[in-house]
Coordinates of C-alpha atoms in Angstrom, one line a residue:
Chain A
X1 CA -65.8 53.2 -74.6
X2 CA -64.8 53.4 -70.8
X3 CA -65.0 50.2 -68.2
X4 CA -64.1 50.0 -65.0
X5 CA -63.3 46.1 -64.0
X6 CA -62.9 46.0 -60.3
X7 CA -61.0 49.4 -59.8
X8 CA -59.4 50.3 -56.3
X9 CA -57.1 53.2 -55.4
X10 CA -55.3 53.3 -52.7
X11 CA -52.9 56.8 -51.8
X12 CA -50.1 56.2 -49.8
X13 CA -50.8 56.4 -46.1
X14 CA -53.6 53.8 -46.3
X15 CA -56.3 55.9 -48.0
X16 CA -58.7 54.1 -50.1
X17 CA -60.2 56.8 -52.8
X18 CA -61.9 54.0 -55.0
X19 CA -63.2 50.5 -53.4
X20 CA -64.0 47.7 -56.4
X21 CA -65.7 50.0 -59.0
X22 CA -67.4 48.8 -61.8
X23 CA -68.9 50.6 -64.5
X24 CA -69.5 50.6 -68.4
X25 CA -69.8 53.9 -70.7
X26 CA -71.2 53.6 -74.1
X27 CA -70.2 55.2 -77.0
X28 CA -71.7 58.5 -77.5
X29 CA -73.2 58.3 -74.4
X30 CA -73.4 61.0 -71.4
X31 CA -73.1 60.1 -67.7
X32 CA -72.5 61.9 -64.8
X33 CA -70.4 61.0 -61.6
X34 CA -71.9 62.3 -58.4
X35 CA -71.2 62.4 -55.1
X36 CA -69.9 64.3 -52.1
X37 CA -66.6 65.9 -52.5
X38 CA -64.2 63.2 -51.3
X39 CA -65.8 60.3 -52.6
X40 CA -64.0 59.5 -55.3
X41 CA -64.6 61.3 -58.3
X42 CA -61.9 63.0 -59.3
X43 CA -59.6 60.3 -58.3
X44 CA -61.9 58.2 -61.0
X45 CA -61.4 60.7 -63.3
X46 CA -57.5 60.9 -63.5
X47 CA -57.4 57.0 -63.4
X48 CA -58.9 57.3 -67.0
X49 CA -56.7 59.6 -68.6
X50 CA -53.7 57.7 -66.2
X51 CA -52.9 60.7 -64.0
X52 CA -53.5 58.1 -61.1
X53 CA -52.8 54.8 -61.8
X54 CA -54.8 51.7 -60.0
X55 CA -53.6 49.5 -57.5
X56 CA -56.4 47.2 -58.8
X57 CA -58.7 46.2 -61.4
X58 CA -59.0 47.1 -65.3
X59 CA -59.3 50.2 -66.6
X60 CA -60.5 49.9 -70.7
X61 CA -60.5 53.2 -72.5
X62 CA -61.2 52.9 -76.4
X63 CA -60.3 49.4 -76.1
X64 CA -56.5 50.0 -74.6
X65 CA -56.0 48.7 -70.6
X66 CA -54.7 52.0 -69.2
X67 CA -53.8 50.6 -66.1
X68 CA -50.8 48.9 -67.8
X69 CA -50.0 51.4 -70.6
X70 CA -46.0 52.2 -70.6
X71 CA -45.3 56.6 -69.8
X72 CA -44.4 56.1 -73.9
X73 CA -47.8 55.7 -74.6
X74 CA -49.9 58.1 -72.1
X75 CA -49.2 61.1 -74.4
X76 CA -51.8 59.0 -77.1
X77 CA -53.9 58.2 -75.1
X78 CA -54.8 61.5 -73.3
X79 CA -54.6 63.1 -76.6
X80 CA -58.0 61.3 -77.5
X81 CA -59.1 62.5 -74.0
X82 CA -60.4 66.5 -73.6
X83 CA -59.8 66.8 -69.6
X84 CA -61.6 69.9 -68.3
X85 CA -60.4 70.7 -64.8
X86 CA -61.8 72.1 -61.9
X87 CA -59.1 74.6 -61.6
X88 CA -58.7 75.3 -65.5
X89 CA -55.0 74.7 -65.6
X90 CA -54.8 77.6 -68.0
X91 CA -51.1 79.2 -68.9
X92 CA -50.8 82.7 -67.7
X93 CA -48.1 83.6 -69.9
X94 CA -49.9 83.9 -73.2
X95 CA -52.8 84.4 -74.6
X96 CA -56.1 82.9 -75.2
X97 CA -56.0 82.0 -78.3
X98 CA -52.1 80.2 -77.5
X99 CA -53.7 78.3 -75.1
X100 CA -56.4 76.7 -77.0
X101 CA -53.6 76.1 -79.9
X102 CA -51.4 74.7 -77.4
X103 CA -53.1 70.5 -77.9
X104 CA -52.7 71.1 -81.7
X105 CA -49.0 72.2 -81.5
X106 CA -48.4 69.3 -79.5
X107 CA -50.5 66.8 -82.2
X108 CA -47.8 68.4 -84.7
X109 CA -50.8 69.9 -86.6
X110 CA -49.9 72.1 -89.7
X111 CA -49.6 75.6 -88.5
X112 CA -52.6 77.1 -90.5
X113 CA -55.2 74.6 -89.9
X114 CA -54.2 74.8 -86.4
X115 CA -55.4 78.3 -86.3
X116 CA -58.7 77.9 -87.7
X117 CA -59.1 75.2 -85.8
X118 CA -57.8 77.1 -82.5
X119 CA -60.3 80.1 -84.0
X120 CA -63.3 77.6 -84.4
X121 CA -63.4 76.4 -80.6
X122 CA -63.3 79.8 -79.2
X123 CA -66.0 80.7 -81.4
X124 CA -68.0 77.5 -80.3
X125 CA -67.6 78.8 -76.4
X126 CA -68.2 82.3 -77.3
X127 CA -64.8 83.7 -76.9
X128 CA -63.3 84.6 -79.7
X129 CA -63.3 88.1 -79.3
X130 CA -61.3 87.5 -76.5
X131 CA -58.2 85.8 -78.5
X132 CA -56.1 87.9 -77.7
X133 CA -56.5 88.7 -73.9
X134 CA -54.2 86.9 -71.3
X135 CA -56.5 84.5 -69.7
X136 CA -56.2 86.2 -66.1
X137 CA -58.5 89.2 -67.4
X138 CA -61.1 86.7 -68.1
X139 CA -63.8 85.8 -65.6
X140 CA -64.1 82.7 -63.8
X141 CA -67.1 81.5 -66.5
X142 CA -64.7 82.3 -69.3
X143 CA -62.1 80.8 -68.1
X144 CA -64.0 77.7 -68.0
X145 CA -65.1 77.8 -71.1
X146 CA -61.8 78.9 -72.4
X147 CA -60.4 74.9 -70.3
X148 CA -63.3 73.7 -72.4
X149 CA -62.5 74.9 -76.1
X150 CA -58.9 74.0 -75.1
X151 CA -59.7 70.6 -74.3
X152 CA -62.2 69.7 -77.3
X153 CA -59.9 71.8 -80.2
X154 CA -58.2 68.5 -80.9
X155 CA -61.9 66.9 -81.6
X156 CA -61.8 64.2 -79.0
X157 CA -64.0 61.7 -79.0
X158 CA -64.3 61.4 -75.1
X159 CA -64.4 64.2 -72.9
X160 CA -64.3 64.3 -69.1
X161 CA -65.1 67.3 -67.3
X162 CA -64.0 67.4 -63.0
X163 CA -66.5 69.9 -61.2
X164 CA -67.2 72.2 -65.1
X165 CA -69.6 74.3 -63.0
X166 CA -67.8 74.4 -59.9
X167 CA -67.6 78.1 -58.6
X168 CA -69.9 79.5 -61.1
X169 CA -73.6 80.9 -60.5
X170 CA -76.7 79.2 -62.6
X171 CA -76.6 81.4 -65.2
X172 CA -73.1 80.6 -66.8
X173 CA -73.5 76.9 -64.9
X174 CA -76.4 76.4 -67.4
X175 CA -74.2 77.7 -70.6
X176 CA -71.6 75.6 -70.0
X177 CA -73.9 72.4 -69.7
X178 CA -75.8 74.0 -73.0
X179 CA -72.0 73.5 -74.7
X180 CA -71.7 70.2 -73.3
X181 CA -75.5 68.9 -74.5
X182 CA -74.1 70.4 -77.9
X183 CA -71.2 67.6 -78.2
X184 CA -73.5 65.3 -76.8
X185 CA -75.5 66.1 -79.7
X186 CA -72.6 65.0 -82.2
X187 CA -71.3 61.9 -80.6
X188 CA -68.8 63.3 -77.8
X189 CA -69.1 60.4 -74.7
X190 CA -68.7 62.9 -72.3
X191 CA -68.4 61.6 -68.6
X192 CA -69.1 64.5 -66.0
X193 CA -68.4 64.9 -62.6
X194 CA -70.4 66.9 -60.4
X195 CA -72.7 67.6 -57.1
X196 CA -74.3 70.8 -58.7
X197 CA -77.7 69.6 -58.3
X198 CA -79.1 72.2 -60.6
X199 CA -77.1 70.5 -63.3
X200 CA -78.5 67.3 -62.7
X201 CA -82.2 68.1 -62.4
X202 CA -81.6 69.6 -66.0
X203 CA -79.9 66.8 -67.5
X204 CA -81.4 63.4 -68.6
X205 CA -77.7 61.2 -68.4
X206 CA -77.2 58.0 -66.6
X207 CA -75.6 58.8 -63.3
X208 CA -73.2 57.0 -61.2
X209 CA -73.3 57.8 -57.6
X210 CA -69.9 57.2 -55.5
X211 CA -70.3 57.3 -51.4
X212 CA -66.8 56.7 -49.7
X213 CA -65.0 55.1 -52.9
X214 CA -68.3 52.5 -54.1
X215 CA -70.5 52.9 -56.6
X216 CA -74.0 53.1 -55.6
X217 CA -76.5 50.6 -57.1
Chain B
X1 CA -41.7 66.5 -93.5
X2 CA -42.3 70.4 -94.1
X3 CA -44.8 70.2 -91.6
X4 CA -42.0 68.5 -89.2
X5 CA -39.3 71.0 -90.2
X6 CA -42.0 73.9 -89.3
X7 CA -42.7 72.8 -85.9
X8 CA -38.8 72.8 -85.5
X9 CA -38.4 76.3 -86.8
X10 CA -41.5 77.5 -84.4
X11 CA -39.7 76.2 -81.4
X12 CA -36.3 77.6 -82.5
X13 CA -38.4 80.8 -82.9
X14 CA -39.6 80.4 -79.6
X15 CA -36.6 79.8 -78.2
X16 CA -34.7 83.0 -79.3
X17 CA -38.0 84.7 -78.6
X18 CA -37.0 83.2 -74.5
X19 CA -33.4 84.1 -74.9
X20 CA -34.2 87.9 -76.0
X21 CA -36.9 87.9 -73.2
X22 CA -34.2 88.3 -70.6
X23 CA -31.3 90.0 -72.3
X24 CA -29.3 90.6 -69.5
X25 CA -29.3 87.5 -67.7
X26 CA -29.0 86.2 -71.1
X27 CA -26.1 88.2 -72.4
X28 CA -24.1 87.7 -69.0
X29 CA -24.7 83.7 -69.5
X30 CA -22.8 84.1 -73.1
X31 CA -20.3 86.3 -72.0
X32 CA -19.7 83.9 -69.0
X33 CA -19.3 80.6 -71.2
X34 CA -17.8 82.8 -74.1
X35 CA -14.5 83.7 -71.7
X36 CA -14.8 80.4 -70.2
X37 CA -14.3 79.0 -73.7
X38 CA -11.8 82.2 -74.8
X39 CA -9.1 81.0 -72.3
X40 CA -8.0 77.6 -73.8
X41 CA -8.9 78.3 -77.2
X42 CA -6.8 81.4 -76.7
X43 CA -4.2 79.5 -75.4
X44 CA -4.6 77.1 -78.7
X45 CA -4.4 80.3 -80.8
X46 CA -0.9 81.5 -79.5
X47 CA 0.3 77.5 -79.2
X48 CA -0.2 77.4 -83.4
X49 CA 1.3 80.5 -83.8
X50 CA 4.3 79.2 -82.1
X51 CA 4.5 76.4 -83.6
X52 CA 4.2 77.7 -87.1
X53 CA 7.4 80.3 -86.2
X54 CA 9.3 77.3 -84.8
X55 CA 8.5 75.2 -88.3
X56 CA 9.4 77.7 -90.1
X57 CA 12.8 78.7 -88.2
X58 CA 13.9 75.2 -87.7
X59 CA 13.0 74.3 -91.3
X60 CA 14.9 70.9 -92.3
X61 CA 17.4 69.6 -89.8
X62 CA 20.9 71.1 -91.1
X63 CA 24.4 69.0 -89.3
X64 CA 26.9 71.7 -89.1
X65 CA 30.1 70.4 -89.0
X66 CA 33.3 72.5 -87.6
X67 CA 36.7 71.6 -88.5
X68 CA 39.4 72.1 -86.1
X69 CA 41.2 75.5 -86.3
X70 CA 44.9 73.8 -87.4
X71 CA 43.2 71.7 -89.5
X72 CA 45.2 72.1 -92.6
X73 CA 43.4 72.0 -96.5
X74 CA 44.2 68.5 -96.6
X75 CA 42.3 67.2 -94.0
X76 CA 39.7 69.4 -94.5
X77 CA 39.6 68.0 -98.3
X78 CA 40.1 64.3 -96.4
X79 CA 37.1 65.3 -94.4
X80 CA 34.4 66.3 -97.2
X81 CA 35.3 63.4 -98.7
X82 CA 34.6 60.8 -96.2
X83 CA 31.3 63.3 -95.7
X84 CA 30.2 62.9 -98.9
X85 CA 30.6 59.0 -98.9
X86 CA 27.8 58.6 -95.9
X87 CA 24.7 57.1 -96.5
X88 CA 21.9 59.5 -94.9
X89 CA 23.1 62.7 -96.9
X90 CA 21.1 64.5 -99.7
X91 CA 23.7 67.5 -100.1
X92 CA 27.2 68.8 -98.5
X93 CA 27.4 72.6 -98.5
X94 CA 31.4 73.8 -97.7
X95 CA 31.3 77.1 -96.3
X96 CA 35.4 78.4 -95.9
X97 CA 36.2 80.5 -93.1
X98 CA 36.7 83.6 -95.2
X99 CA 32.9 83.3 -96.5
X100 CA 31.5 82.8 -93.1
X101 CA 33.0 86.0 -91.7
X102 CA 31.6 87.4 -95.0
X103 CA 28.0 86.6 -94.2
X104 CA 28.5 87.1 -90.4
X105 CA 29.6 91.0 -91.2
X106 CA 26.7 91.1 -93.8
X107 CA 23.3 89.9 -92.0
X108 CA 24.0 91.2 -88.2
X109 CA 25.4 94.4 -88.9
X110 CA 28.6 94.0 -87.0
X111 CA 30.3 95.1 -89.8
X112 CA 32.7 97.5 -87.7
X113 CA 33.5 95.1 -84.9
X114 CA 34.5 92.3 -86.9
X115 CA 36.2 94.5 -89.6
X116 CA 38.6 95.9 -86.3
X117 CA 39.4 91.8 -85.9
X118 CA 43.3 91.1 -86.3
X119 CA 42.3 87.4 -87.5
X120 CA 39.0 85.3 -88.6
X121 CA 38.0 83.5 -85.7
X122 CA 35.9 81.2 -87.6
X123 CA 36.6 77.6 -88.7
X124 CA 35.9 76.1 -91.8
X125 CA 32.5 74.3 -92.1
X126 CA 30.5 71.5 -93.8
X127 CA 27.0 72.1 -93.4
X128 CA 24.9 68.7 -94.1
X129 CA 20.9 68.3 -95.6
X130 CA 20.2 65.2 -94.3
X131 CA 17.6 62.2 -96.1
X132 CA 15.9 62.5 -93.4
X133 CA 14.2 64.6 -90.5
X134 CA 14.4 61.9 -88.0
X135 CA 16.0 63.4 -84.6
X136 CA 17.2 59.6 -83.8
X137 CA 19.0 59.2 -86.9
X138 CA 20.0 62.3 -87.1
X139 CA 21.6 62.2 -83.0
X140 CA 23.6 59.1 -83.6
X141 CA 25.4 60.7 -87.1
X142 CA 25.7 63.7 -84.9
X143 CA 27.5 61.5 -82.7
X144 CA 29.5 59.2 -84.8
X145 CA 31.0 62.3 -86.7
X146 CA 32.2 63.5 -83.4
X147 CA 34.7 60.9 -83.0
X148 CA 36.4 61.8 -86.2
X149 CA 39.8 63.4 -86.4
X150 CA 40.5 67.2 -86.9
X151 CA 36.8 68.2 -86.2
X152 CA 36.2 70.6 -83.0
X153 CA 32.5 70.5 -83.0
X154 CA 28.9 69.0 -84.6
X155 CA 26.2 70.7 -84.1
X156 CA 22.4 69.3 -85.0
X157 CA 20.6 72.4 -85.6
X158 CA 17.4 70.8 -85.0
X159 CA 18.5 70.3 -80.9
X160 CA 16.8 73.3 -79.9
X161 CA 13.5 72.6 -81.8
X162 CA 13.4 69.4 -80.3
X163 CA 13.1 71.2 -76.8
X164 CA 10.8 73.4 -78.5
X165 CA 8.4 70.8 -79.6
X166 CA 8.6 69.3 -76.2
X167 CA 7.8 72.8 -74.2
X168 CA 4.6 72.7 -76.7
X169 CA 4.0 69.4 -75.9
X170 CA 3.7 70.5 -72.4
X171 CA 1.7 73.8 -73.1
X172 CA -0.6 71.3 -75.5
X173 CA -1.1 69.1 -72.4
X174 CA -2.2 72.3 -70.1
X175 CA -4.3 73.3 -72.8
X176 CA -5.9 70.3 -72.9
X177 CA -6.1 69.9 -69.2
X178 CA -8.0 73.5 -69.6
X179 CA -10.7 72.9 -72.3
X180 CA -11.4 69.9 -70.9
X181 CA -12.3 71.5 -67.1
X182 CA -13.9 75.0 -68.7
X183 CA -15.9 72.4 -71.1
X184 CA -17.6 70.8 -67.6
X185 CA -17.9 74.4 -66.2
X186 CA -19.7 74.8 -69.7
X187 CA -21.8 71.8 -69.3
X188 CA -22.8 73.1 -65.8
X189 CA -23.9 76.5 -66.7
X190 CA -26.6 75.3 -68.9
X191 CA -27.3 72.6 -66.8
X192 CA -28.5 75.4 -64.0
X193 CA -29.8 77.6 -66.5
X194 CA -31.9 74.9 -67.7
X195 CA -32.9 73.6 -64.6
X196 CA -34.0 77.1 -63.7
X197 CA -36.1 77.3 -66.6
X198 CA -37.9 74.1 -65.9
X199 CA -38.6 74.9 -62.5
X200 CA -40.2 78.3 -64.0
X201 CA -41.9 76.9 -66.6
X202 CA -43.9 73.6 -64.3
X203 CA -47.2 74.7 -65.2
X204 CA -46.7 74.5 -68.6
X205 CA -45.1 71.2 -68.4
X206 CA -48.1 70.1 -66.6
X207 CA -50.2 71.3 -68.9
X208 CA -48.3 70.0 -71.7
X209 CA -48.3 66.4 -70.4
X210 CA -51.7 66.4 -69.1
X211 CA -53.0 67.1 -73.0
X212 CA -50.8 64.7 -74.8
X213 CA -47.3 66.0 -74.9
X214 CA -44.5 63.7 -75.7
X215 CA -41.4 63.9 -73.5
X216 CA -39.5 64.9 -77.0
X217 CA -42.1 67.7 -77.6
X218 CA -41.6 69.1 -73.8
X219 CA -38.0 68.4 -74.2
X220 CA -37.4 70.0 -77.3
X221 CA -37.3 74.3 -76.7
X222 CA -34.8 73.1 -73.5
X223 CA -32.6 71.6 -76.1
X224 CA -32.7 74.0 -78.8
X225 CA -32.4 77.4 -76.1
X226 CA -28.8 75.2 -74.7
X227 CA -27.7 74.5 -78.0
X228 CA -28.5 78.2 -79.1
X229 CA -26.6 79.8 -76.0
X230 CA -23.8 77.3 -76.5
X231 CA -23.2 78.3 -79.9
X232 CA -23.5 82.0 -79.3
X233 CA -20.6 81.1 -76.5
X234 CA -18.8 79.8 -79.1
X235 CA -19.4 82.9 -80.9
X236 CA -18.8 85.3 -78.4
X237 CA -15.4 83.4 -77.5
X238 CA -14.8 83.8 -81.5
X239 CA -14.8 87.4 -81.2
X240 CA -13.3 87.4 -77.4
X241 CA -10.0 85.8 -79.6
X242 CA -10.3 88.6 -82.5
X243 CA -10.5 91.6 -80.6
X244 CA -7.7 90.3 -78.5
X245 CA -5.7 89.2 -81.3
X246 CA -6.4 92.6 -83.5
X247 CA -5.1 94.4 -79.7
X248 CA -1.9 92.2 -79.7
X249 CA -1.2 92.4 -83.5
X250 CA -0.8 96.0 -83.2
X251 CA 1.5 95.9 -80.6
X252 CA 3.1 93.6 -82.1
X253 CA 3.2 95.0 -85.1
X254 CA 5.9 98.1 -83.9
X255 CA 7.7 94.5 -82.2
X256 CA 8.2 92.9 -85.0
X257 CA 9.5 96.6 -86.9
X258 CA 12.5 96.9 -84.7
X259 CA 13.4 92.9 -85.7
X260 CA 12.9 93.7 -89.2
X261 CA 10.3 91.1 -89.6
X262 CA 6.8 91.0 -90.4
X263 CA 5.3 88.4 -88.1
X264 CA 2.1 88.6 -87.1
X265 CA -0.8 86.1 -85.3
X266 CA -2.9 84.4 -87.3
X267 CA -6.5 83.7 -86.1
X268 CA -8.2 80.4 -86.0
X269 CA -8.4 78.8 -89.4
X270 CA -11.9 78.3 -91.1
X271 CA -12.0 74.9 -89.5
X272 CA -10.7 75.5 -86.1
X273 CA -13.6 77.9 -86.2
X274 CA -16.3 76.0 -87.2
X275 CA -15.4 73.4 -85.0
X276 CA -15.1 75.7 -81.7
X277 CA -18.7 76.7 -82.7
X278 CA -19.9 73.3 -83.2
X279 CA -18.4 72.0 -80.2
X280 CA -19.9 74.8 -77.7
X281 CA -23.0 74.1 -79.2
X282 CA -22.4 70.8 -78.2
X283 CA -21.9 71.3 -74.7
X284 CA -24.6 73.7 -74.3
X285 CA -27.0 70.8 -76.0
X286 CA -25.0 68.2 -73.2
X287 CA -25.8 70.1 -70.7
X288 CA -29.3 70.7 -71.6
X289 CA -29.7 67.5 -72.5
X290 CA -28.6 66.3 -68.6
X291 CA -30.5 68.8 -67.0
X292 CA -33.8 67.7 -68.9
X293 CA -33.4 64.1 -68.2
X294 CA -32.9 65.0 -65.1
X295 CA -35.8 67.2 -63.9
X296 CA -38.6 66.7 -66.3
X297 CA -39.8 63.3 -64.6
X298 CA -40.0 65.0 -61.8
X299 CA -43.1 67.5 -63.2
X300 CA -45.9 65.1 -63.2
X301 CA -49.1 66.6 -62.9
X302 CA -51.8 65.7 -60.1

């Protein structure tokens, strides 16, 4: 589903985020990227849905080499992607419920099944008596879980998630991974990046440990 | 393709729904590019009233054709005939000297002036409908009759269109000259408007792009909200041209009373219309357009 062929990153200024990374993900399969901050994971991250593009190696996604996909083409690809981010990336200036039917307006999906659909992934994350809030009187839990029922209301069949319990205490930390064992469950390869190691103790998924850009053994 | 045609109407929605969120800033933008677009089409407005009047006065080009005052009824018989045996006349009209004082006491109302005359001081007169309404032709009759015996003066009563046409000429060329520079200021007020919005709305081009959004779909509510306030420019220059119009008609109208005429301006025809609307829609979808293509590669997200 996701292989890494030799991957470096290099920032301008001579900064080398990723050093010769290799790694396979299987289909349906759940991994988690850890690592202290600054050691590459988020960089590894937005190399797969081609925020960041590689100065070396292949990057396979679904069978297409991202590294060499055209700006035509990135639209299709990250729309098989759901990106959770660390800092949401929500849209102040309407509501919930507009921002989880934002992906589908952008697919071109017909107007009423968009709804349901919209309506369906809040109530999966438990906020869909919240539809019509704006998403700055939600707290920071639900605004997570709002990022996350935006990001898998287009059904991906891969999701990647960039710190999901980041700033958030055990109790919502473990709800949020509870939603994320749930697409595990149907067949979501989900690919997780995190240090929370209350996460990790609770999780049974392979992990792949970055120190200063490599991949641990 | 309904679906398609939906999502086109839910931007345009949109759209109007971002136009009416800032009515003032909105409304002053219009009214801006509508009086931008009011001058020269204005201008255009009074240029084909003009040149309707000047049609109609100058109608067909007439030769008038004065005999000399002691020419005697022979040559003025000699005269009409060698008129009536050239090539590029339809039609001689003889008007005697008697009749022309007739009509000149009838239609200016100098009746009392000319009745006090000891004498007619008119001549006697052909007046010739040419084939044709070529000035070229017409100018070298004119002056080949001139050299003919017992004739004091030919006059091509078309001269003094001919300057006409070429004073509109001019005022067409400064109209021109106008449209062309207001259509670039046009061009450059959505550009800014646009490139304000963009810079506004980052975030949600971030967003858009980072879950999947074409460059058409992020471009498309920039395009539609230029090409909306272009056309209501268009509009609002529509009505800038009918208010103005409906002002001058009525002062003309008391004008025209005391010539005993019923002139009035006409507004832009149907077409004219349509294509003013169409063609500030245009240039608010140009400059959209340019001010898209020229900031939205610059939002990437990070």
């Amino acid at each position: 589903m996701i292989k890494f062929t030799q991957v470096s990153k290099r920032y301008p200024g001579g900064y080398e985020a990723l050093k010769n990374v290799g790694f396979e993900i299987e289909e349906g399969e759940i991994a988690f990227l850890t690592g202290h901050s600054g050691a590459g994971k988020s960089t590894l991250l937005k190399l797969i849905a081609a925020i960041e593009r590689p100065n070396g190696g292949s990057i396979v996604v679904k069978g297409q080499n991202v590294g060499s996909l055209k700006s035509g083409a990135l639209p299709f690809l990250r729309r098989n992607l759901g990106l959770i981010f660390q800092d949401h990336k929500l849209l102040f200036d309407r509501s919930v419920f507009d921002n989880v039917i934002l992906p589908l307006q952008i697919c071109g999906f017909d107007h009423r099944e968009s709804a349901k659909r919209a309506r369906a992934a809040l109530d999966k994350v438990g906020l869909l008596a919240r539809e019509k809030a704006n998403p700055i009187a939600l707290s920071g839990g639900e605004q997570q879980r709002l990022c996350i029922a935006r990001a898998i209301v287009n059904r991906p069949t891969i999701l990647l998630a960039d710190e999901p319990t980041g700033n958030l205490d055990s109790a919502y930390a473990d709800e949020i991974m509870s939603i994320f064992k749930s697409f595990h469950q149907v067949g979501v390869t989900l690919l997780i990046a995190t240090h929370d190691e209350n996460v990790l103790r609770q999780s049974d998924g392979r992990r792949l440990l970055l120190k200063h850009g490599e991949l641990q053994p | 393709m309904s679906n398609w045609l939906i999502q086109h109407w839910l931007v345009f929605l949109f759209t109007l729904r971002r136009l009416l969120a800032t009515p003032v800033a909105s409304l002053l933008n219009i009214a801006i590019m509508g009086i931008a677009l009011s001058l020269p089409v204005g201008v255009y407005v009074l240029l084909q009233n003009v040149q309707g009047l000047a049609a109609q006065a100058a109608g067909a080009p007439q030769i008038s054709v004065f005999l000399a005052k002691d020419a005697s009824k022979d040559d003025v018989a000699q005269t009409g005939k060698r008129l009536a045996q050239l090539d590029d006349i339809e039609r001689i009209e003889f008007v005697p000297r008697e009749q022309a004082l007739d009509q000149l006491k009838h239609s200016t109302g100098l009746a009392d002036v000319i009745g006090g005359l000891s004498q007619n001081p008119l001549p006697d007169a052909y007046i010739l409908y040419p084939k044709t309404a070529d000035l070229k032709v017409l100018e070298g009759l004119r002056d080949r009759l001139q050299t003919w015996p017992k004739l004091e003066h030919v006059q091509l009563d078309s001269a003094w269109a001919r300057k006409l046409e070429a004073l509109l000429g001019f005022v067409r060329l400064a109209v021109l000259i106008l449209a062309s520079l207001l259509s670039i200021a046009l061009v450059a007020i959505t550009f800014n408007t646009i490139r304000l919005q963009i810079l506004t709305k980052r975030d949600e081009i971030e967003v858009s792009k980072l879950i999947g959004a074409t460059h058409a779909f992020i471009r498309r509510p920039f395009l539609y909200f230029g090409l909306l306030q272009g056309l209501l420019a268009g509009a609002a220059a529509w009505l800038i041209i009918s208010l103005s119009l409906y002002l001058l008609n009525r002062s003309l109208a008391g004008l025209a009373e005391l010539y005993a005429s019923n002139f009035t301006l006409h507004h832009l025809s149907a077409g004219d219309s349509l294509s003013l609307l169409l063609f500030s829609a245009y240039l608010g979808w140009l400059g959209a357009w340019l001010s898209v293509s020229q900031h939205l590669w610059q939002i990437e997200p990070k």
